[in-house]
Coordinates of C-alpha atoms in Angstrom, one line a residue:
X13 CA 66.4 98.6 149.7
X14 CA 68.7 96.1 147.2
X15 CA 67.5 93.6 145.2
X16 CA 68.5 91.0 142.7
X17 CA 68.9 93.2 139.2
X18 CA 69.0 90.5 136.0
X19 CA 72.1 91.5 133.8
X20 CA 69.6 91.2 130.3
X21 CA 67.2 93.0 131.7
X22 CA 66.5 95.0 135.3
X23 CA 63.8 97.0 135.7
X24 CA 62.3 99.5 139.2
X25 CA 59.3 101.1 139.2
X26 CA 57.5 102.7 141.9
X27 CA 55.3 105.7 142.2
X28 CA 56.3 107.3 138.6
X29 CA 59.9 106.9 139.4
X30 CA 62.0 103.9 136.8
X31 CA 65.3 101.9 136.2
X32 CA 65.8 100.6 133.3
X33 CA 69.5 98.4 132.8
X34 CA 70.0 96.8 129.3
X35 CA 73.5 95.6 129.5
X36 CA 76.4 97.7 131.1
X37 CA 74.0 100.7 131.4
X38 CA 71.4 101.9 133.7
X39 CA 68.8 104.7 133.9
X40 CA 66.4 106.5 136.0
X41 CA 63.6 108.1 134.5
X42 CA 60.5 109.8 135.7
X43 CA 57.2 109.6 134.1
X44 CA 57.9 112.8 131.5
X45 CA 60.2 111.0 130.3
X46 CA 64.1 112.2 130.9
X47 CA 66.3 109.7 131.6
X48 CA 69.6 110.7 133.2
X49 CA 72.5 107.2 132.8
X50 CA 75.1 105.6 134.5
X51 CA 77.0 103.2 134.5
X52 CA 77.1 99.7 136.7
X53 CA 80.1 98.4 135.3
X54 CA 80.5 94.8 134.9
X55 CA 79.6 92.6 137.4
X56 CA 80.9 89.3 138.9
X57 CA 78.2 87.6 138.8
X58 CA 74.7 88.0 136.9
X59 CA 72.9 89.5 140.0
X60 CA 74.1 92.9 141.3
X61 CA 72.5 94.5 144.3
X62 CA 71.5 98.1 144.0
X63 CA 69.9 100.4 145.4
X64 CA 67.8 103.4 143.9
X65 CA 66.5 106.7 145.6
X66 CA 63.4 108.8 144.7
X67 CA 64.5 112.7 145.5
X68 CA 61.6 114.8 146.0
X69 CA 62.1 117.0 142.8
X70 CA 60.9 115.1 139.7
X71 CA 63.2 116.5 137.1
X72 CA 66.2 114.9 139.0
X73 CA 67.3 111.9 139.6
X74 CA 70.0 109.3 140.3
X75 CA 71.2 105.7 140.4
X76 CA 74.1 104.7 143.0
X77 CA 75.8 101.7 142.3
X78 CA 76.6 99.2 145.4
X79 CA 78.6 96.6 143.0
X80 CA 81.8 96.0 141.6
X81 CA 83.4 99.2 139.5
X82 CA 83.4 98.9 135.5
X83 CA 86.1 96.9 133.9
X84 CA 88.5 96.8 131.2
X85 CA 86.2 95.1 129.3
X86 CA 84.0 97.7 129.3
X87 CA 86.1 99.5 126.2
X88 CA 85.3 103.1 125.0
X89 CA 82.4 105.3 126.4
X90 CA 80.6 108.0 126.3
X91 CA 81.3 111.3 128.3
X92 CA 77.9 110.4 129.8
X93 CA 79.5 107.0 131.2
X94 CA 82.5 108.1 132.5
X95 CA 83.8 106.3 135.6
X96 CA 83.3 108.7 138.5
X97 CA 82.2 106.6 141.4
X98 CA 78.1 107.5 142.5
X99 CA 78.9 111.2 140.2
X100 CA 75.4 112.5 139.8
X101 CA 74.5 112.6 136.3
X102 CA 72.2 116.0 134.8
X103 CA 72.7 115.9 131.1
X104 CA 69.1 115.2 130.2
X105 CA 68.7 112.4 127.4
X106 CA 66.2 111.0 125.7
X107 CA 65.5 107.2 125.2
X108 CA 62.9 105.6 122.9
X109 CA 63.6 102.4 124.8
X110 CA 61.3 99.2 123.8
X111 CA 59.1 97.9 125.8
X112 CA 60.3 95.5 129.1
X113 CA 59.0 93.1 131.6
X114 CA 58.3 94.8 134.6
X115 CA 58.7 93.0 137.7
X116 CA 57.0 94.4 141.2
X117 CA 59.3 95.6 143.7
X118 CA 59.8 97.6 146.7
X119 CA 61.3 101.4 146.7
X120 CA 61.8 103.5 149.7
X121 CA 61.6 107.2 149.1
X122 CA 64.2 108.7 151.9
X123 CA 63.9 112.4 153.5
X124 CA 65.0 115.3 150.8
X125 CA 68.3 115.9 150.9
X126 CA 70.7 118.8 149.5
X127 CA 71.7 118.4 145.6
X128 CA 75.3 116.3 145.3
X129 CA 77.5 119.1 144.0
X130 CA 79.4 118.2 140.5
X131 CA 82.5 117.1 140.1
X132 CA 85.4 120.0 139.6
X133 CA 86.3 120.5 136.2
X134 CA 90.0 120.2 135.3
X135 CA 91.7 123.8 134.8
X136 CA 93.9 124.4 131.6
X137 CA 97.0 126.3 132.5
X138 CA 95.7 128.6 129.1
X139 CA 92.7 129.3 131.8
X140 CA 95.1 130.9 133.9
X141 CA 96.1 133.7 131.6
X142 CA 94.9 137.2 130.8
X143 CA 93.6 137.6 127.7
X144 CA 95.6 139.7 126.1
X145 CA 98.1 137.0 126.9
X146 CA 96.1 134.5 124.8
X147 CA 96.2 136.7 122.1
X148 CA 100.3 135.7 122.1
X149 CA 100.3 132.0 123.5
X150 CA 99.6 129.0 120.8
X151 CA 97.0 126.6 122.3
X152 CA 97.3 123.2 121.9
X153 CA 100.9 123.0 121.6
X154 CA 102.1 119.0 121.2
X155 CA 105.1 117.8 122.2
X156 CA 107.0 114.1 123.3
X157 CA 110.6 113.9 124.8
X158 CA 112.7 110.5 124.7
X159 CA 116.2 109.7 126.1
X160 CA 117.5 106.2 125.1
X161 CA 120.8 104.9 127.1
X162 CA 122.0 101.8 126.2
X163 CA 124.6 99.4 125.5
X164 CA 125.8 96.9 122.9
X165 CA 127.9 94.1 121.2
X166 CA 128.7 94.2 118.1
X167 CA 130.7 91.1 116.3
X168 CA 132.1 92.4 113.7
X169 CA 131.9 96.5 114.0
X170 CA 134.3 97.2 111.0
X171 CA 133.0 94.8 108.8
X172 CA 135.9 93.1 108.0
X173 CA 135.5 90.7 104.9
X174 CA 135.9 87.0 105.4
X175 CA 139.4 87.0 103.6
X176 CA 140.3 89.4 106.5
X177 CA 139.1 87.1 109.2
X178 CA 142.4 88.0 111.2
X179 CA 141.6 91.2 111.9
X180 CA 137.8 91.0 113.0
X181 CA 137.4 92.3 117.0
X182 CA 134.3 92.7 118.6
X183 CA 133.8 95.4 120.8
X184 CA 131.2 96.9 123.2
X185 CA 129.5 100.2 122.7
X186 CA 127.4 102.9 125.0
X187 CA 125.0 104.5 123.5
X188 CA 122.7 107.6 124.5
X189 CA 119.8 109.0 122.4
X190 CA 117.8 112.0 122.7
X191 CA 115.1 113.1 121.0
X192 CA 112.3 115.3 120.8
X193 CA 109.4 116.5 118.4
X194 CA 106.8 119.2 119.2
X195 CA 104.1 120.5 117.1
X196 CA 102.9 124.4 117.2
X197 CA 99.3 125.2 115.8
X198 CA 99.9 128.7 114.3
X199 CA 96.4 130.1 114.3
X200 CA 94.7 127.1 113.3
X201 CA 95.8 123.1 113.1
X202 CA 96.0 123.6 109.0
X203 CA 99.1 125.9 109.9
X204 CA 101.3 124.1 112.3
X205 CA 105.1 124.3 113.1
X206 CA 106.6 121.1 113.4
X207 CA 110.4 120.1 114.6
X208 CA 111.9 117.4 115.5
X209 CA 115.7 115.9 116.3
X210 CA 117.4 113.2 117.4
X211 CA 120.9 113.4 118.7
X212 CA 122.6 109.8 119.4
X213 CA 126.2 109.7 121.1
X214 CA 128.1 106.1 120.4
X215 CA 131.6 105.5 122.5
X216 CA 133.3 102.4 121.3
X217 CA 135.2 100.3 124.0
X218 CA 137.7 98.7 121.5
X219 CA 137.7 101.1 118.2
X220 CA 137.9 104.9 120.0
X221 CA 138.3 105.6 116.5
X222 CA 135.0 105.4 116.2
X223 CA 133.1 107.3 118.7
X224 CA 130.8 109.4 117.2
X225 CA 127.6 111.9 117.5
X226 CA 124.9 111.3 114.9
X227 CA 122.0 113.9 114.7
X228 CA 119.2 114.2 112.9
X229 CA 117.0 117.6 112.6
X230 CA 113.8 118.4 110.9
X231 CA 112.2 121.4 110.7
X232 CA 108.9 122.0 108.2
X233 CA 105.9 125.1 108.2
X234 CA 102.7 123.4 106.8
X235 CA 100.4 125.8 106.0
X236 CA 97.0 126.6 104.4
X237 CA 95.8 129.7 102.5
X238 CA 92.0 129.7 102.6
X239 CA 90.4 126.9 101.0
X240 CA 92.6 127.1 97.7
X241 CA 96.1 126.7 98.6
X242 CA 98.3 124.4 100.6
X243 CA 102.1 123.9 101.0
X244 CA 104.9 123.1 103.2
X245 CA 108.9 124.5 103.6
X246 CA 111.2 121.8 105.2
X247 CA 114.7 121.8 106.0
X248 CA 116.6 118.5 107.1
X249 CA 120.0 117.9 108.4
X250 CA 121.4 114.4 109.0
X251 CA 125.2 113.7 110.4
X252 CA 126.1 109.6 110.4
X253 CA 128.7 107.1 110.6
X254 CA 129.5 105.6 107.1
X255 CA 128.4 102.8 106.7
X256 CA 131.2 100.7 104.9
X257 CA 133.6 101.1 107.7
X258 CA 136.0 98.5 106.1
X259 CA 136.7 100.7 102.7
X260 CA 137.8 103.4 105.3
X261 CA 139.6 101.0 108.4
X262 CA 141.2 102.2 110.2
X263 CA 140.0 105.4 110.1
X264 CA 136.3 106.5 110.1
X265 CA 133.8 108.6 108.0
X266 CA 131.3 110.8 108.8
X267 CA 128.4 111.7 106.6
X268 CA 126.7 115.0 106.4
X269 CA 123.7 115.6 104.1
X270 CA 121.5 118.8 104.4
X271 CA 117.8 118.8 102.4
X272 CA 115.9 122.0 101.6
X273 CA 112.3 121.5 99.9
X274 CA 109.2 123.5 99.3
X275 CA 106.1 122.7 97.9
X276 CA 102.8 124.4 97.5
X277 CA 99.6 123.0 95.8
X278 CA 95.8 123.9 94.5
X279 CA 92.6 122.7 96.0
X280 CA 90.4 121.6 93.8
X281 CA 88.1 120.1 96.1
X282 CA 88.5 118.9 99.6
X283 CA 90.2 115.5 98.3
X284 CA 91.7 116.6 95.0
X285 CA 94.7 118.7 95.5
X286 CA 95.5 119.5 91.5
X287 CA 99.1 120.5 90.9
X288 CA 101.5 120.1 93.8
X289 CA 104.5 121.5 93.0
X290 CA 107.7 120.4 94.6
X291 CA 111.1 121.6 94.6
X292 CA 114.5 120.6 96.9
X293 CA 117.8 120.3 96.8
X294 CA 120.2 117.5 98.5
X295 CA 124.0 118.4 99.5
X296 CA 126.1 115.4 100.9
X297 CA 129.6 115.6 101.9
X298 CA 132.2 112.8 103.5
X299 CA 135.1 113.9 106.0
X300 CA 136.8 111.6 104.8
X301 CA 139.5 112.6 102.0
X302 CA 139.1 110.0 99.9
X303 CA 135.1 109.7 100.1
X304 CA 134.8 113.2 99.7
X305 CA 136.3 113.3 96.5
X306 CA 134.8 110.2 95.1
X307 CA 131.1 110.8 96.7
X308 CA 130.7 114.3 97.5
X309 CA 127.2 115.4 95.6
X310 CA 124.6 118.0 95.3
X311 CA 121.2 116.8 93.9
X312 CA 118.8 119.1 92.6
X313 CA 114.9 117.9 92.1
X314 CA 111.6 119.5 90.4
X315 CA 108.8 117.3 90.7
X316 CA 104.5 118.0 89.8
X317 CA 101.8 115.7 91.1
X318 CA 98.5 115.5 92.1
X319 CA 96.7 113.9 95.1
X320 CA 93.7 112.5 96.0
X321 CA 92.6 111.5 99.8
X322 CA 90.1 108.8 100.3
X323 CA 88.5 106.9 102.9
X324 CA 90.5 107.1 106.3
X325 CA 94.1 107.8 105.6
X326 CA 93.7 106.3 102.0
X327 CA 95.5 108.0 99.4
X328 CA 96.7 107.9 96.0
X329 CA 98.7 110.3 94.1
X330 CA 101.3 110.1 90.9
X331 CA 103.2 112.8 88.9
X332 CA 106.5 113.5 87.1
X333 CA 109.7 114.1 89.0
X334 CA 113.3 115.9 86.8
X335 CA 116.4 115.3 89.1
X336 CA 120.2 117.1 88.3
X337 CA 122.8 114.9 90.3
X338 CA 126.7 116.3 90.2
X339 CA 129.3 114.4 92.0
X340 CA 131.6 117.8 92.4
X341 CA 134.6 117.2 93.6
X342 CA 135.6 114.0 91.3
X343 CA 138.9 114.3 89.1
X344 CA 139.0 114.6 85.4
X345 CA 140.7 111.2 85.4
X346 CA 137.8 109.7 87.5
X347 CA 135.0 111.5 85.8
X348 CA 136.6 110.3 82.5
X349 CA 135.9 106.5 83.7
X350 CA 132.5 106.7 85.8
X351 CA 131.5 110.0 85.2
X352 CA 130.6 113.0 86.8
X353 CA 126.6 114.4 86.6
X354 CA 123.7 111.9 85.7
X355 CA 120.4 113.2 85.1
X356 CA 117.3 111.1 86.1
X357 CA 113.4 111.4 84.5
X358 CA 110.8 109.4 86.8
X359 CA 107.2 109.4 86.2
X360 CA 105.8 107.7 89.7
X361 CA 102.4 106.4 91.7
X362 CA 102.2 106.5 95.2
X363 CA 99.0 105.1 97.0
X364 CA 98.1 104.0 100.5
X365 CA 95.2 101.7 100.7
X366 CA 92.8 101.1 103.8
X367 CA 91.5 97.8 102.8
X368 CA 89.8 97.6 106.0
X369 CA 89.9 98.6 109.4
X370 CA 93.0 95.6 110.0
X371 CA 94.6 95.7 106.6
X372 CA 96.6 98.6 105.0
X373 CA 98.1 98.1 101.6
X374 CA 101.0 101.5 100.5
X375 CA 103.7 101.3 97.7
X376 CA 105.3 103.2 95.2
X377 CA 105.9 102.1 91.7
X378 CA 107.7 104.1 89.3
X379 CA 109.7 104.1 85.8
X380 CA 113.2 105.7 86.1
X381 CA 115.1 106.9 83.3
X382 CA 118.8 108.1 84.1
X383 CA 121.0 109.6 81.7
X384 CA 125.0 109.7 81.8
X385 CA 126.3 113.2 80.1
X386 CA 130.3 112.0 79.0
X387 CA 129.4 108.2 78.9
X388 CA 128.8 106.2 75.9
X389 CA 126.4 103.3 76.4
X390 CA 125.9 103.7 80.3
X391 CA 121.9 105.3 79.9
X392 CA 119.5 103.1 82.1
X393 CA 115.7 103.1 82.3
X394 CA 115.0 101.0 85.5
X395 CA 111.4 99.9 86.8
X396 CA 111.3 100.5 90.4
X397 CA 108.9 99.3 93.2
X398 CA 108.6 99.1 97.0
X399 CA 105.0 97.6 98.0
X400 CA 104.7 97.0 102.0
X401 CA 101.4 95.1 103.3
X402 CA 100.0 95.6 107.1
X403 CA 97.5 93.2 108.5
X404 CA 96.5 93.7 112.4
X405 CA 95.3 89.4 112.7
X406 CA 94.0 90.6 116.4
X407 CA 94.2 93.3 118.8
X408 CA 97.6 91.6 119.8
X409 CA 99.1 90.0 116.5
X410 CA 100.4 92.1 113.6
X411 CA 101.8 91.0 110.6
X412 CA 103.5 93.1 108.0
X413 CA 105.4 92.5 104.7
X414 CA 107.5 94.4 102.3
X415 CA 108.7 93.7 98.3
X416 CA 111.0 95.9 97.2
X417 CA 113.5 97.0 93.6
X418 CA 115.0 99.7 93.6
X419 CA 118.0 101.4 92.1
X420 CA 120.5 103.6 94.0
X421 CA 123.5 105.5 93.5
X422 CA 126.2 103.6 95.1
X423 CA 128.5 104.9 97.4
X424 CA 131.0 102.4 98.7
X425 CA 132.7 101.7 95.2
X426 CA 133.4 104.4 92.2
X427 CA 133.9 102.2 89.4
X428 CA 129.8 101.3 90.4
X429 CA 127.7 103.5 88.5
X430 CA 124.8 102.5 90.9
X431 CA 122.8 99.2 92.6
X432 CA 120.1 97.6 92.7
X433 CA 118.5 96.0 95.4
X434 CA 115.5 93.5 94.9
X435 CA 114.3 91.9 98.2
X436 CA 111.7 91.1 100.7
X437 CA 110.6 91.3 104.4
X438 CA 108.1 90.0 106.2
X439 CA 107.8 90.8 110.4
X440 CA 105.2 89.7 113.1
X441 CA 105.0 91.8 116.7
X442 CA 102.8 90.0 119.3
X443 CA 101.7 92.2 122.4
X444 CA 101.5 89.2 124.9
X445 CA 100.5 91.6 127.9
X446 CA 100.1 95.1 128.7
X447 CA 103.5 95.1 129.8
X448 CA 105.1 92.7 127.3
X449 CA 105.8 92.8 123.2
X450 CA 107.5 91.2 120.9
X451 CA 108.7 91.4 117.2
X452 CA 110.7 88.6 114.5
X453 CA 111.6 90.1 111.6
X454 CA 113.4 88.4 108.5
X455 CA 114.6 90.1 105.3
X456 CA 116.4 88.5 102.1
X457 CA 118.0 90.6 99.6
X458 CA 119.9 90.5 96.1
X459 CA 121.9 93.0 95.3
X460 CA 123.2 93.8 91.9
X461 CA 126.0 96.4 90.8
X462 CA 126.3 98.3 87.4
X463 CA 129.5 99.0 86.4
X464 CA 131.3 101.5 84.3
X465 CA 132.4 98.8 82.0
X466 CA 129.0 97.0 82.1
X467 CA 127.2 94.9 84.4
X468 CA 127.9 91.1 84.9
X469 CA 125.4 88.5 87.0
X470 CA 128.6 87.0 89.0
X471 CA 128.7 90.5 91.0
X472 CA 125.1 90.2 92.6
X473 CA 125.4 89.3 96.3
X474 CA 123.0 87.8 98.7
X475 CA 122.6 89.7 101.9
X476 CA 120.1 88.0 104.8
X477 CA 118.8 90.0 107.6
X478 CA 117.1 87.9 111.0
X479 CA 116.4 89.7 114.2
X480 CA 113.9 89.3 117.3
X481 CA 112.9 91.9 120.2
X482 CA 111.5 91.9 123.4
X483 CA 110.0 95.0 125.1
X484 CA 109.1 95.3 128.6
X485 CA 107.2 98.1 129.7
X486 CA 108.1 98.5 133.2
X487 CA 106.0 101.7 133.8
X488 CA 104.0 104.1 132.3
X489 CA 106.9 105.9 129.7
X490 CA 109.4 103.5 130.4
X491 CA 110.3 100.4 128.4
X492 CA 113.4 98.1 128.8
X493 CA 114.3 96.6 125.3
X494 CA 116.4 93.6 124.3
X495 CA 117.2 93.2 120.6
X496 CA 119.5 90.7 118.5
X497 CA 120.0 90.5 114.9
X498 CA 122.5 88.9 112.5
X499 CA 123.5 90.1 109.1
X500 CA 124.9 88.4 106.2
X501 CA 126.5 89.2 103.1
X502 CA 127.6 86.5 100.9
X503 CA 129.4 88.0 97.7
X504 CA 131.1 85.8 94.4
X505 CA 134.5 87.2 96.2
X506 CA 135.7 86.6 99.8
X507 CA 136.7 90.1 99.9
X508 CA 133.2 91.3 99.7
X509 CA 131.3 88.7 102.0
X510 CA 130.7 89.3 105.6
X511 CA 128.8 88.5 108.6
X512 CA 127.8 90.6 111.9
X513 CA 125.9 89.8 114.7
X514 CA 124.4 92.4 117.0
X515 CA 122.7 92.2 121.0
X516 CA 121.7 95.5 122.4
X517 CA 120.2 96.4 125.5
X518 CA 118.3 99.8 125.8
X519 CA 116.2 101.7 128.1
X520 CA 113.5 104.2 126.6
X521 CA 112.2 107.3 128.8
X522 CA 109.5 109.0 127.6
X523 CA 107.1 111.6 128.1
X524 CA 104.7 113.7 126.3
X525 CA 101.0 115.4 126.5
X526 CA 99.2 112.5 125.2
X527 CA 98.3 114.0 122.2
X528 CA 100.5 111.3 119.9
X529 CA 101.4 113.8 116.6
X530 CA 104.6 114.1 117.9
X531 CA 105.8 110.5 118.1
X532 CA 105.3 110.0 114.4
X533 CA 107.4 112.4 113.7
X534 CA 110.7 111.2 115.7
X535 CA 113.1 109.4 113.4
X536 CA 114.2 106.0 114.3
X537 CA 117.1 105.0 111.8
X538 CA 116.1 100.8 112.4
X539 CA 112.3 101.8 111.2
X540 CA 114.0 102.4 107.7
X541 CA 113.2 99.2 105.1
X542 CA 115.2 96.5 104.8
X543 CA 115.6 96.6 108.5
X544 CA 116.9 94.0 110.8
X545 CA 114.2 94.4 113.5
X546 CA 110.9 95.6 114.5
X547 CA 110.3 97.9 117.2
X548 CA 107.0 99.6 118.5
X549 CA 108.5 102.7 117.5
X550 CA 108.2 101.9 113.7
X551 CA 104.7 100.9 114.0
X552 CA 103.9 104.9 114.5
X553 CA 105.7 105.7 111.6

């Protein structure tokens, strides 16, 4: 029997046996009172034909659907409206519905039939094991894989000056990156394993001198004592190409810096955690001779904080952080003119801000004191902030912007005691499709140097950042990405302004379990602020 079924409200009834669809939904009930649902899905039009069958037991019942299958539109549901086809429903539920129109109709009650058996359950490989197996094997276990190939063209790959005009090539260069991340509950999700690395091979067309293999390991145990105590140990390792290839043309450098940290903190509550004491230490080292004895630096840090945990992922903490710096391998003759140790004093707030369910507000504001043992007159206390805003305007628009000062210890020039970079970024990323996204990014930056001999205003230079990407998802775990970006330093002296424009073509592979942990914790170096473009990738960061 079918009839016409209104989409605001369609009702059955007949002999103690009713159908009651508000909306997307539909149930069957008898006259105790259980209700068993399913779903109709959304229909074409606003009359759907179905059909409804009275078996001969009362405490079971069913509705088939004869219309179109649920949409995309239909969002989240419930695991009682999964999409399964005509799946016979038995999870009693209860329903103090209000009262309806009823409207007469006709309901054939068919011969008894067998029960529909249920639908297999999926099997976990875990099920599979003995257990005294179990016992040994971590459940849960999250992982994600990535490879990257790729090509681009670079304009200006050395960054030769404007003065050296001359000598600027461009040149072509392959790329291939792999990465992977994987998380390992260790008894409970509280204690976890988590590693990850990222190893990215570059061969040059023009500049062989160049080829390299950057990587990128992290390695951290994040565990939990009870209720009271929490803490972390993380190692990092990081191997890149310099990045001021013109103080080194034409030879190259490459970069190592290795990172050791532990921390461990108190639980004063579920959201307080009441100290959290931190302490790392920093090695870098250049393979380049020069570098190396100019930059080459171990950094020492002690840092206590506290941290509170809000609503969603909001979060707030501030502390006190002591940091030893020794550049060890400098001269007597160098250390006399730009010294060799510095010592810095920071007192910091950190917060991260769920305004609402679309807008995230996270920064860092701190007061830096730094102290130069040997030199007369070079102490510095230096304000420093980095404020980044993140507003979802849609389910496909996002816009994000970033404000930033912040001092650094400068590695391209000695005679720099350190720089500071005040600037701004704003982005956009636009999901057009299912398959299609893009991103526009623009950054603007000043950039000041401090001197040994003091600091003057006709050194700060203006560097501009502009960039677009387009990303293409052809298939599931696969994504064809075209990127461009220009970058532009424009310095008092023609010696230190520059210019280098960038297209790149890559293909990204990836699979994983679903379970998402892992991606955040893959390191993409173009995620890191001021950046010249946007990916997708940064906005799991």
């Amino acid at each position: 029997m079918s009839l016409p079924v209104n989409r605001a409200a369609r009702t059955l009834i007949s002999s103690g046996v009713v159908a009651v669809c508000l909306g997307m939904s539909c149930q069957v009930a008898s006259a105790q009172g259980v209700l068993s649902p399913r779903l109709l899905g959304d229909p074409p039009e606003d009359d759907l034909p179905v059909r409804v069958t009275a078996p001969p037991r009362a405490d079971s019942f069913r509705a088939v659907d004869t219309g179109a299958v649920p949409s995309a539109r239909d969002g989240a549901r419930s695991p009682a409206q999964a999409d399964v086809g005509s799946q016979v429903y038995t999870e009693p539920l209860v329903i103090d519905a209000p009262p309806v129109t009823l409207r007469e109709v006709e309901v054939s009650t068919p011969p008894q039939s067998d029960p529909v058996p249920a639908a297999p359950q999926a099997v976990s490989i875990y099920d599979t094991l003995s257990p005294q197996l179990m016992d040994y094997v971590p459940t849960a276990i999250q992982y994600v894989l990535e490879v990257e190939p790729g090509v681009q063209w670079q304009s200006n790959p050395f960054r030769f000056s404007d003065a050296e005009a001359a000598q600027r090539e461009s040149d072509i260069i392959r790329q291939l990156s792999l990465r992977a991340g994987v998380v390992v509950p260790l008894g409970s999700d509280r204690t976890r394993l988590e590693l990850s690395g990222v190893r990215t091979e570059s061969r040059y067309s023009t500049f062989k001198q160049l080829d390299n293999a950057a990587n990128h390991l992290e390695a951290a145990l994040r565990w939990q004592a009870g209720d009271l105590f929490v803490g972390s140990v993380a190692t990092t390792s990081d191997d890149s190409l310099y990045r001021y290839l013109n103080r080194t043309a034409p030879s190259r450098d490459m970069v190592h810096t290795d990172t050791q940290s532990a921390d461990v903190g108190l639980r004063i509550t579920d959201d307080l955690t009441l100290p959290i004491l931190r302490v790392s230490n920093e090695t870098t080292r250049h393979d380049f001779g020069l570098n190396r004895m100019r930059f080459n630096q171990d950094l020492d840090r002690v840092q206590v904080a506290g941290r509170y945990t809000g609503w969603r992922q909001s979060a707030i903490s501030a502390g006190l952080s002591k940091a030893d710096g020794n550049f060890l391998d400098r001269t007597d003759e160098l250390a006399a003119l730009v010294g060799r140790r510095y010592r810095d004093t920071e007192a910091f707030l950190d917060w991260t801000w769920d305004y609402s369910m679309r807008t995230t507000l996270a920064g860092r504001v701190s007061y830096l004191q730094r102290r130069y043992p040997g030199l007369v007159g070079r102490d510095s206390n230096l304000p420093t902030a980095f404020v980044r805003m993140g507003w979802e305007y849609s389910a496909k628009t996002r816009f994000d912007a970033i404000v930033w000062r912040l001092p650094y210890p400068n590695s391209e020039d000695p005679t720099i005691l350190y720089t500071t970079s005040t600037g701004g970024q704003v982005s956009a990323a636009w999901k057009a499709s299912e398959k299609l996204w893009a991103s526009a990014t623009l950054a603007a930056e000043r950039v000041g140097n401090t001197r040994f001999t003091g600091s003057t205003s006709e050194e700060d230079s203006q560097v501009y950042r502009a960039g677009v990407r387009v990303e293409w998802e052809l298939t599931r775990g696969a994504v064809l990405a075209l990127d461009a970006w220009r970058d532009r330093t424009i310095a008092p002296a023609a010696l230190d302004s520059f210019s280098n424009n960038v297209v790149r073509l890559n293909l990204l592979l990836t699979t994983d379990n679903g379970l998402g942990r892992p991606q955040r914790l893959l390191w993409h170096p173009e995620c890191l602020a001021p950046r010249s473009i946007q990916t997708s990738s940064c906005q799991t960061q």
